[in-house]
Coordinates of C-alpha atoms in Angstrom, one line a residue:
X1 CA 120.6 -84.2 -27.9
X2 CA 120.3 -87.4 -29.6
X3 CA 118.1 -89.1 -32.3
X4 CA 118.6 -86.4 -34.1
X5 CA 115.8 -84.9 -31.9
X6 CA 116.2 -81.1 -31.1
X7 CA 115.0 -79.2 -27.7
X8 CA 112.2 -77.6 -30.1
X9 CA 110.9 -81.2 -31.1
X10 CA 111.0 -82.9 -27.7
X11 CA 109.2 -80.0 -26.3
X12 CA 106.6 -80.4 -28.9
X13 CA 106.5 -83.7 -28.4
X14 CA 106.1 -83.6 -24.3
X15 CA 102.9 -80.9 -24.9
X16 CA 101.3 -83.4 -27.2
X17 CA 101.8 -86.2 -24.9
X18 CA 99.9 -84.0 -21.9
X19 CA 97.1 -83.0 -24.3
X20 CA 96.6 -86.2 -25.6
X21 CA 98.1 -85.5 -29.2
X22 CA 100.6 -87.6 -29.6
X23 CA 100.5 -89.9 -32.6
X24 CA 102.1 -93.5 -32.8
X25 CA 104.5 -92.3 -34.8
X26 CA 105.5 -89.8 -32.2
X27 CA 104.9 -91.6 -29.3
X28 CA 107.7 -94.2 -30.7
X29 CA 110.1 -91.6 -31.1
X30 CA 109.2 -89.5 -27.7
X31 CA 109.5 -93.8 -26.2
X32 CA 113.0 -94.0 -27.7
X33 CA 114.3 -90.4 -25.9
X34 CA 113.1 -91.5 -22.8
X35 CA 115.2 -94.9 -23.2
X36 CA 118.3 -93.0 -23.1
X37 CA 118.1 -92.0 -19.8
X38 CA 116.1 -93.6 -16.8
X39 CA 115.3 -90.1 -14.8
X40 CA 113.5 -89.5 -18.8
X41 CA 110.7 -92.4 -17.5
X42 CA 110.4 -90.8 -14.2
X43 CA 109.7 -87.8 -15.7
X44 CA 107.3 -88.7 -18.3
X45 CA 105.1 -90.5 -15.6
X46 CA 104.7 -87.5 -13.8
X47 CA 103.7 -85.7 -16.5
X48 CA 100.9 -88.4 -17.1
X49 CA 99.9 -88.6 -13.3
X50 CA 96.6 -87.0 -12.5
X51 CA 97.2 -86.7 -8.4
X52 CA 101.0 -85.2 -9.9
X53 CA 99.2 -83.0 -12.2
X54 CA 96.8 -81.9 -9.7
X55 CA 99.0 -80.9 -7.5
X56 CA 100.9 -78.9 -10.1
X57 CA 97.8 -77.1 -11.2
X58 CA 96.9 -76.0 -7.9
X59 CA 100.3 -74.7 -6.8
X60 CA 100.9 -72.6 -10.3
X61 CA 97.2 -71.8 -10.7
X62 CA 98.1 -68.5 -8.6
X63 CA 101.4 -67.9 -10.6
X64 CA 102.2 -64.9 -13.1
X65 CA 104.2 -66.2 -15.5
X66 CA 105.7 -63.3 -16.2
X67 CA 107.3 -63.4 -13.1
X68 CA 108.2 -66.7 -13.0
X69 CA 110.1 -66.2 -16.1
X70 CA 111.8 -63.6 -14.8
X71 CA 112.5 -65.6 -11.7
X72 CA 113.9 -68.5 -13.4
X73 CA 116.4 -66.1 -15.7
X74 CA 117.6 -64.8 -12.4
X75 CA 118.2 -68.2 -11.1
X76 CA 119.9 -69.0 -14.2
X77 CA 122.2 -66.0 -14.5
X78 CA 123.1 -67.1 -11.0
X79 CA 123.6 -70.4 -11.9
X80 CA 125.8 -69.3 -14.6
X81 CA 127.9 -66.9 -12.6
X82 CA 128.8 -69.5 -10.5
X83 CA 130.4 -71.5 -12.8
X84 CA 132.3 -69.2 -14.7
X85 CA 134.7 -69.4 -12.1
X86 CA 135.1 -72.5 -12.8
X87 CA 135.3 -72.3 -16.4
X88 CA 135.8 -69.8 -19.3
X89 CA 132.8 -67.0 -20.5
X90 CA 132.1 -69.1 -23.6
X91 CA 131.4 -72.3 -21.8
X92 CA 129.2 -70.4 -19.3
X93 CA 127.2 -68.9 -22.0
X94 CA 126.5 -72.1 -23.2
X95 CA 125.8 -73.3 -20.4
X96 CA 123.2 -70.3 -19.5
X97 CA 121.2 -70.7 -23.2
X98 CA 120.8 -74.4 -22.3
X99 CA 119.7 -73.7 -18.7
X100 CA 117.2 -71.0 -20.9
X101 CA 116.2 -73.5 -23.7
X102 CA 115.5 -76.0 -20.4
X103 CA 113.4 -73.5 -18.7
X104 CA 111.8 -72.5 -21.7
X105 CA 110.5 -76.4 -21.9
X106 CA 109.6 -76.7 -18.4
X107 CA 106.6 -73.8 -18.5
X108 CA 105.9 -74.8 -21.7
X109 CA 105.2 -78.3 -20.8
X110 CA 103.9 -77.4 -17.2
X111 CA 101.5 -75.2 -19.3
X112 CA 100.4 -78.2 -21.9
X113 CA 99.9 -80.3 -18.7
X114 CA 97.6 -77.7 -16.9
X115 CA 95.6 -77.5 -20.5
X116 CA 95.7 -81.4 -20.1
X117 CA 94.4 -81.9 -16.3
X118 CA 92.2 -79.1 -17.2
X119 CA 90.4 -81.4 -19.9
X120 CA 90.7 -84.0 -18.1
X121 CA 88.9 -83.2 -14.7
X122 CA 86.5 -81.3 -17.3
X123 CA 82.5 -82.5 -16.0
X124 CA 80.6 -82.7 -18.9
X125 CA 77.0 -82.8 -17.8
X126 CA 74.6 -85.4 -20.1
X127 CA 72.7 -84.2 -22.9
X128 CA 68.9 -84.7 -22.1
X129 CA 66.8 -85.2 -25.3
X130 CA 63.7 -83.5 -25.7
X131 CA 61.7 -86.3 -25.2
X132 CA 63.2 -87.0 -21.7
X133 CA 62.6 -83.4 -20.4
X134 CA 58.8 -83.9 -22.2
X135 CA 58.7 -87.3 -20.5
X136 CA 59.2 -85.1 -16.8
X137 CA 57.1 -82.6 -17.4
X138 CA 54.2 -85.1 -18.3
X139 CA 54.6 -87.5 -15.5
X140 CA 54.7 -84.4 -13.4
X141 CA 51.5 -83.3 -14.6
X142 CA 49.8 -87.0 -14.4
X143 CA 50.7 -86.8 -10.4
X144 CA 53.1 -90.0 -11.2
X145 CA 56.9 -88.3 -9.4
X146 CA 57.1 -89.1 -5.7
X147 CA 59.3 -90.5 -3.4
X148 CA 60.6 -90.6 -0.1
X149 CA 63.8 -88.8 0.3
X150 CA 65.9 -89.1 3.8
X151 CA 69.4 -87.1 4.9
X152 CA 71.9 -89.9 6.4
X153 CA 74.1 -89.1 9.2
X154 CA 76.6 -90.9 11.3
X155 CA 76.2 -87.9 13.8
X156 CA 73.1 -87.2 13.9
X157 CA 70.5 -90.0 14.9
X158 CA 67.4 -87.5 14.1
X159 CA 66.5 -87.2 10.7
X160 CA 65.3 -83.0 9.5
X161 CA 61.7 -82.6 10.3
X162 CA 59.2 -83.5 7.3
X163 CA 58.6 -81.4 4.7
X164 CA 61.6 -79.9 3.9
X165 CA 63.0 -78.8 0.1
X166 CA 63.7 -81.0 -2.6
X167 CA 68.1 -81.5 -3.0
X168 CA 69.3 -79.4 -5.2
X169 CA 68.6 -80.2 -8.9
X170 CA 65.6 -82.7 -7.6
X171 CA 62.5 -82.5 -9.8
X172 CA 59.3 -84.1 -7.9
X173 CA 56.5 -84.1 -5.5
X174 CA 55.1 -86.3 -2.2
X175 CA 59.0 -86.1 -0.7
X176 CA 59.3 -85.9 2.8
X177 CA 62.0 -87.0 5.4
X178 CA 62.1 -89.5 8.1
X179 CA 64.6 -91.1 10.7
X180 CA 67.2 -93.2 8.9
X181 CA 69.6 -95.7 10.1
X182 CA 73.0 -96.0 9.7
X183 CA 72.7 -99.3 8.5
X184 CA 71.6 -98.3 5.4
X185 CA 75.0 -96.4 4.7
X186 CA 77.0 -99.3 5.6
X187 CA 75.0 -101.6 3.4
X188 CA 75.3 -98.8 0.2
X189 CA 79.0 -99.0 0.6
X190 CA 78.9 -95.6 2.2
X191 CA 80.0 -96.6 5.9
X192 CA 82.7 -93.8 6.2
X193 CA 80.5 -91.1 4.2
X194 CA 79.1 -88.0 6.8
X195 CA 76.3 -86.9 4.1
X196 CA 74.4 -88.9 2.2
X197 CA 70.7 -89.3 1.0
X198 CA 68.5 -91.8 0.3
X199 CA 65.7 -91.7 -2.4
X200 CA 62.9 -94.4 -2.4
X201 CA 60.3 -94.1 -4.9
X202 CA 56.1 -95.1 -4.2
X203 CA 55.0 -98.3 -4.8
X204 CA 53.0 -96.6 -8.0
X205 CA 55.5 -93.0 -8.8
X206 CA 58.9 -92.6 -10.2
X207 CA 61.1 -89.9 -9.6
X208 CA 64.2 -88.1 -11.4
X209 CA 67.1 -87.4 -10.1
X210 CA 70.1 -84.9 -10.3
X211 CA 73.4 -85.9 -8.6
X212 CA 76.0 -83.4 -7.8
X213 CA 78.0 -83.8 -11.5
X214 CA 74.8 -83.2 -13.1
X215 CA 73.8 -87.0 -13.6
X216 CA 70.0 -87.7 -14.3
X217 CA 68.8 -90.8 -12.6
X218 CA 65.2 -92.1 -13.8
X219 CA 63.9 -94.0 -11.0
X220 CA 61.0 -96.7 -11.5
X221 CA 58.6 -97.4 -8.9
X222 CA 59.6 -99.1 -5.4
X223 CA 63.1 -98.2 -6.2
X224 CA 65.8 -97.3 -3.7
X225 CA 69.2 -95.2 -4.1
X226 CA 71.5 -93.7 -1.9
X227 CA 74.0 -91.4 -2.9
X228 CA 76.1 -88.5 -1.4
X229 CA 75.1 -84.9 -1.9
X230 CA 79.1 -84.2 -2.5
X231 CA 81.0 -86.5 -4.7
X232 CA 84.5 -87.0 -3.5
X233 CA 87.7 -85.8 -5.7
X234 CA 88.4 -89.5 -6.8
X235 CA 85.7 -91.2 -7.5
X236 CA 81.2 -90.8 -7.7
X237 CA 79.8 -93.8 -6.4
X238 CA 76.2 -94.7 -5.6
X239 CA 74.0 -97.6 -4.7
X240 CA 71.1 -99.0 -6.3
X241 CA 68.2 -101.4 -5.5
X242 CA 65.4 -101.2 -8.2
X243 CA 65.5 -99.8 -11.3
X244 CA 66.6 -96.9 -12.8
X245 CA 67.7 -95.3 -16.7
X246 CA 71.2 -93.8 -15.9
X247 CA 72.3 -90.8 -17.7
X248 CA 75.8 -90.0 -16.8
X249 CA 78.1 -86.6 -16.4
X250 CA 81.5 -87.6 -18.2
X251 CA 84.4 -86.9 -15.9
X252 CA 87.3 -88.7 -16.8
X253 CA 89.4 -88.6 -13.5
X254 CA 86.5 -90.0 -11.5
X255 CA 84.6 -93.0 -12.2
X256 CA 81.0 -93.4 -11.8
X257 CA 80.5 -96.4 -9.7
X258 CA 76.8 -98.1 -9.1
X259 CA 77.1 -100.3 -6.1
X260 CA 74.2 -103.3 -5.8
X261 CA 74.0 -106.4 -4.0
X262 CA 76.0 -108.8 -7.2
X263 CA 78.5 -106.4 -7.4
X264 CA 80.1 -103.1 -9.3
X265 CA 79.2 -101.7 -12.1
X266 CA 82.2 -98.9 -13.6
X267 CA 80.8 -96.4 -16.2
X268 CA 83.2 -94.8 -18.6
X269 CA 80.5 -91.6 -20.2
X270 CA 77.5 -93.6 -20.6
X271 CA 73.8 -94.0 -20.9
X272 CA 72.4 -97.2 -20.0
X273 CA 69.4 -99.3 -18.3
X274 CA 69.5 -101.4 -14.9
X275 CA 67.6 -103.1 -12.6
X276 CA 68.8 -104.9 -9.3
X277 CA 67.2 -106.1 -6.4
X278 CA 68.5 -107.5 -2.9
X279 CA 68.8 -110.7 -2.2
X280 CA 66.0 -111.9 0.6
X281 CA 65.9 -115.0 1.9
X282 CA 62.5 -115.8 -0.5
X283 CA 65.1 -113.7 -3.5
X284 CA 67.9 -116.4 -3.2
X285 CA 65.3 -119.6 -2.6
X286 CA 63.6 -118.4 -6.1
X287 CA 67.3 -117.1 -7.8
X288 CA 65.8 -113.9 -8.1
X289 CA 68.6 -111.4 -6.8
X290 CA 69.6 -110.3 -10.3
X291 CA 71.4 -107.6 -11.7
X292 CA 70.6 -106.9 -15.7
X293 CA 72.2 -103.9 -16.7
X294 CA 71.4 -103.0 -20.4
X295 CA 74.4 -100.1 -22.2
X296 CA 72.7 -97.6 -24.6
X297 CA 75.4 -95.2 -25.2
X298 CA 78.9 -95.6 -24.1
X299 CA 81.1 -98.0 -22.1
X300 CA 80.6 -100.1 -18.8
X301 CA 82.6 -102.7 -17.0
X302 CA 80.6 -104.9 -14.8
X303 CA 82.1 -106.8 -11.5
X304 CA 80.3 -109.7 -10.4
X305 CA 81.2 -109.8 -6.9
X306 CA 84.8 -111.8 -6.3
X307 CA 85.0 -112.1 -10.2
X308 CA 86.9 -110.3 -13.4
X309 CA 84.9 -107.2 -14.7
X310 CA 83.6 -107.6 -17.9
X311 CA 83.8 -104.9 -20.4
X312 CA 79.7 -104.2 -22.9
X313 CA 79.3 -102.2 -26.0
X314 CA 75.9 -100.4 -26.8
X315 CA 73.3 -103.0 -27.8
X316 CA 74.1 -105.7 -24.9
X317 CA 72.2 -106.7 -21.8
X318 CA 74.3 -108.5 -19.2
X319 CA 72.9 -110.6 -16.6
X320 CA 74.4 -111.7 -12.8
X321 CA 72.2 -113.9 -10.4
X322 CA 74.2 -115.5 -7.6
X323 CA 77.8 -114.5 -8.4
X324 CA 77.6 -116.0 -12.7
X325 CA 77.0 -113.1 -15.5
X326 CA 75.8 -113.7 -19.2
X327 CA 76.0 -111.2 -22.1
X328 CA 73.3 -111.4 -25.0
X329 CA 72.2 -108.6 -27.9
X330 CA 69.0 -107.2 -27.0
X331 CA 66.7 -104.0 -28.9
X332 CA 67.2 -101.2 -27.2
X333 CA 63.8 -99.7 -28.2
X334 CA 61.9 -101.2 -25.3
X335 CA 64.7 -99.5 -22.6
X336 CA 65.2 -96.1 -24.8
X337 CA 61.4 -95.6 -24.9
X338 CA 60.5 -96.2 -20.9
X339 CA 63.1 -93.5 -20.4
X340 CA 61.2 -91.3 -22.1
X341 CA 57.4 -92.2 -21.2
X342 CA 56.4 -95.6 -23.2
X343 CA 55.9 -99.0 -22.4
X344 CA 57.0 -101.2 -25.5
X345 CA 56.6 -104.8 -25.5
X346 CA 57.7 -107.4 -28.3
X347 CA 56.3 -110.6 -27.9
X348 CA 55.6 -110.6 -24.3
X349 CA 53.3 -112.9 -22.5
X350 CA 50.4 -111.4 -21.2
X351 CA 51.0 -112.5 -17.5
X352 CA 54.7 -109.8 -17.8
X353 CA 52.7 -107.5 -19.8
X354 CA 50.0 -107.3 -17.4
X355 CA 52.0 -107.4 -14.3
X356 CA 54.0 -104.2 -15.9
X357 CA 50.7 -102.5 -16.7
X358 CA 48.4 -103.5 -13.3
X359 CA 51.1 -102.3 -10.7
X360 CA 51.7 -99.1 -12.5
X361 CA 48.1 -98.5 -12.6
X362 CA 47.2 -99.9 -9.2
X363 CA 45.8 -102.4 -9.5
X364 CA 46.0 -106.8 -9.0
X365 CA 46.3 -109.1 -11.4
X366 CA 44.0 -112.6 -11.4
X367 CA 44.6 -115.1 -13.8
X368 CA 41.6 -117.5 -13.9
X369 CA 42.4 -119.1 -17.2
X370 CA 46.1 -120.8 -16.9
X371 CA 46.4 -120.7 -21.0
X372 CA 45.8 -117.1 -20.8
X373 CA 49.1 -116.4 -19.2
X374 CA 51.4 -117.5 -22.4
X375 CA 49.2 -115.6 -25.2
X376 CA 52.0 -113.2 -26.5
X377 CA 51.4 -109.6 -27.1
X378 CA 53.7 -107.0 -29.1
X379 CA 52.4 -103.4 -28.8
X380 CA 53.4 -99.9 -27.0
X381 CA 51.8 -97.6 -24.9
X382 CA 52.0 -93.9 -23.3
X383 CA 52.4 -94.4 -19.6
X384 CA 50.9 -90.8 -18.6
X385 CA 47.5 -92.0 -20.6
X386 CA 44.5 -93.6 -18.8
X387 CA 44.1 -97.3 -18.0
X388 CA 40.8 -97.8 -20.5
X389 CA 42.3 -96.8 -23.9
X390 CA 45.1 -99.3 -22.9
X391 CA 43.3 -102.4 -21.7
X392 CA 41.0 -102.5 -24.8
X393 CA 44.1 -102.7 -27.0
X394 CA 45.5 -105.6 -24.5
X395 CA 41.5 -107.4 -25.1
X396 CA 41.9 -106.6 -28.8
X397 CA 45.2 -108.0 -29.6
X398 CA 45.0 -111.0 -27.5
X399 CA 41.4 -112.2 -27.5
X400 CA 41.1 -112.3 -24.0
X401 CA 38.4 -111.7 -21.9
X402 CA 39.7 -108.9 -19.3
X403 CA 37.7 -107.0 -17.2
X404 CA 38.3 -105.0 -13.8
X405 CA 36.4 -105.9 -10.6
X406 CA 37.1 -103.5 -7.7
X407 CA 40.9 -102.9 -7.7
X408 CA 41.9 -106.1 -9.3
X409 CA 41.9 -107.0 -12.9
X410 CA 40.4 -110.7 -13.7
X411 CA 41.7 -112.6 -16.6
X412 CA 38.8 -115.3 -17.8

């Protein structure tokens, strides 16, 4: 051995390295053993290779090791008795403690890498705050969760007959099925996936969703997202048209992918905000197929579509509309609390507050005052609360005179 370096300290080094121990100290001195001799490099990239280390963990997942000890001193004895006729007892022996030492490193390092690929296909489901799950329960009881949920199937044209059960780990009401079209696959990314669903939320409800890793989705209203009800072994994707609050399983061997009409976006363990929408023929002549994605927690990479991805940290919204992306520093109050049942608003104009407000209330906005439109308004509210308590504080604070007429709310 050379460097200086025993059996005992590569093999300690080789188990740090598959656990993800390995200082820079050690990883310099692991880097120079492994320039010695190329087959060293071959090695060590298999012992870093998840589909490598997958395989490995499935084949010895049945072994006793025990008996695979036993097996390999068998095959070593044999090894040595062979080649003590070639050479004296004393250079077999040697020969035979090497062959031990060798095997000894082998399990041990097999063993660090099945601790390894064990962490690191480890799901970690989110952790839901207390305010979230009281959020759920009160939009529940305010009659605001529904949507429209359909199965998708390339072999089978007929959707399941209306009414049945919720997927599994679905909270919500008003869901019922209906015929869907393959087209809808193809245009989530999913043309080659046999089971999926699609979710589209009321004009006036939102919805929460549980995907098969344990990711909550919080989907606003008129809000579309396919899915399938099996991620596969490589990666979780999903597509998105709307707006949702994404609250993400961490699973380091398969990224979480939300597909949308401007392109990727690649979550590494994250919480964060979107909304996207599709890009219509009246979308594109107003530019407003956009994709704002706003990180609370965590890491994403967003891909404009044919461009670089670009990497946020917590704190920035980044913007896409027709293929161009900008990054800016936003509060992340306004997000956090619609995720968990508030509307905040800082310095918004009273058209965008009261376009927020009417639709989730049902009702239509008419501005007959032109002015009106730009008076500013910084306030928040409970969404589950009634419409009254609300619109007084909107009259109050801006000075303007609001009052409803029928279904429509008319701005003097």
């Amino acid at each position: 051995m050379t460097n200086n370096m025993t059996y005992e300290t590569v093999t300690t080094l080789l188990y740090k390295l598959t656990v993800g121990q390995l200082s820079e100290a050690e990883r310099r001195q692991l880097d120079r053993w492994v320039a010695e001799r190329p087959e060293r490099e071959v090695y060590i990239r298999q012992l870093t290779s998840p589909d490598f280390l997958e395989k490995e963990y499935r084949e010895l997942k049945a072994i006793d090791y025990r008996q695979a000890m036993a097996r390999m001193e068998e095959r070593i004895k044999e090894t040595g008795a062979e080649r003590e006729q070639a050479t004296d007892r004393s250079a077999s022996e040697k020969r035979g403690r090497i062959l031990r030492i060798a095997a000894a490193i082998a399990l041990l390092v097999v063993g660090g890498a099945l601790v390894w690929y064990t962490q690191y296909t480890k799901v970690t489901p989110p952790e839901i705050a207390p305010e979230v799950i009281a959020a759920m329960q009160r939009s529940q009881q305010s009659g605001r969760v529904g949507a429209d949920a359909q199965p998708i199937s390339h072999t089978s044209p007929r959707a399941k007959s209306e009414g049945e059960q919720l997927p599994s780990g679905t909270t919500g009401e008003g869901y019922h099925s209906s015929v869907q079209e393959d087209a809808d696959v193809e245009e989530g990314g999913f043309a080659n996936l046999l089971n999926a669903r699609r979710v589209t939320t009321y004009h006036d409800k939102e919805f929460w969703l549980t995907l098969d890793d344990g990711t909550l989705v919080h989907l606003n209203y008129n809000t579309r997202v396919i899915y399938p009800e099996k991620f596969s072994r490589s990666k979780r994707e999903v597509f998105l048209d709307g707006e949702a609050y994404f609250m993400v399983a961490k699973d380091r061997s398969r990224p979480f992918i939300v597909k949308t009409h401007q392109g990727d976006v690649k979550v590494y363990g994250t919480e964060f905000w979107m909304t996207t929408r599709g890009e219509s023929a009246e979308e594109k002549e107003e530019k407003l197929a956009t994709t704002q994605v706003v990180l609370v927690k965590g890491s994403v990479g967003i891909t404009p579509t044919g461009r670089a991805e670009q990497m946020m940290k917590p704190g920035q919204q980044c913007s896409i509309t027709n293929g161009q992306w900008s990054m800016n520093e936003v509060n992340l109050e306004p997000f956090i609390a619609w995720n968990t049942g508030n509307y905040v608003f800082e310095n918004a104009t009273l058209e965008r507050l009261m376009n927020v407000v009417a639709h989730w209330y049902g009702y239509e906005v008419v501005f007959r005052n032109e002015k009106a439109r730009h008076k500013l308004f910084t306030g928040e509210f409970d969404k589950y609360s009634s419409f009254e308590p609300m619109l007084e504080a909107i009259r109050t604070v801006t000075d303007a005179d609001i009052h409803i007429s029928g279904e429509q709310i008319v701005i003097q």
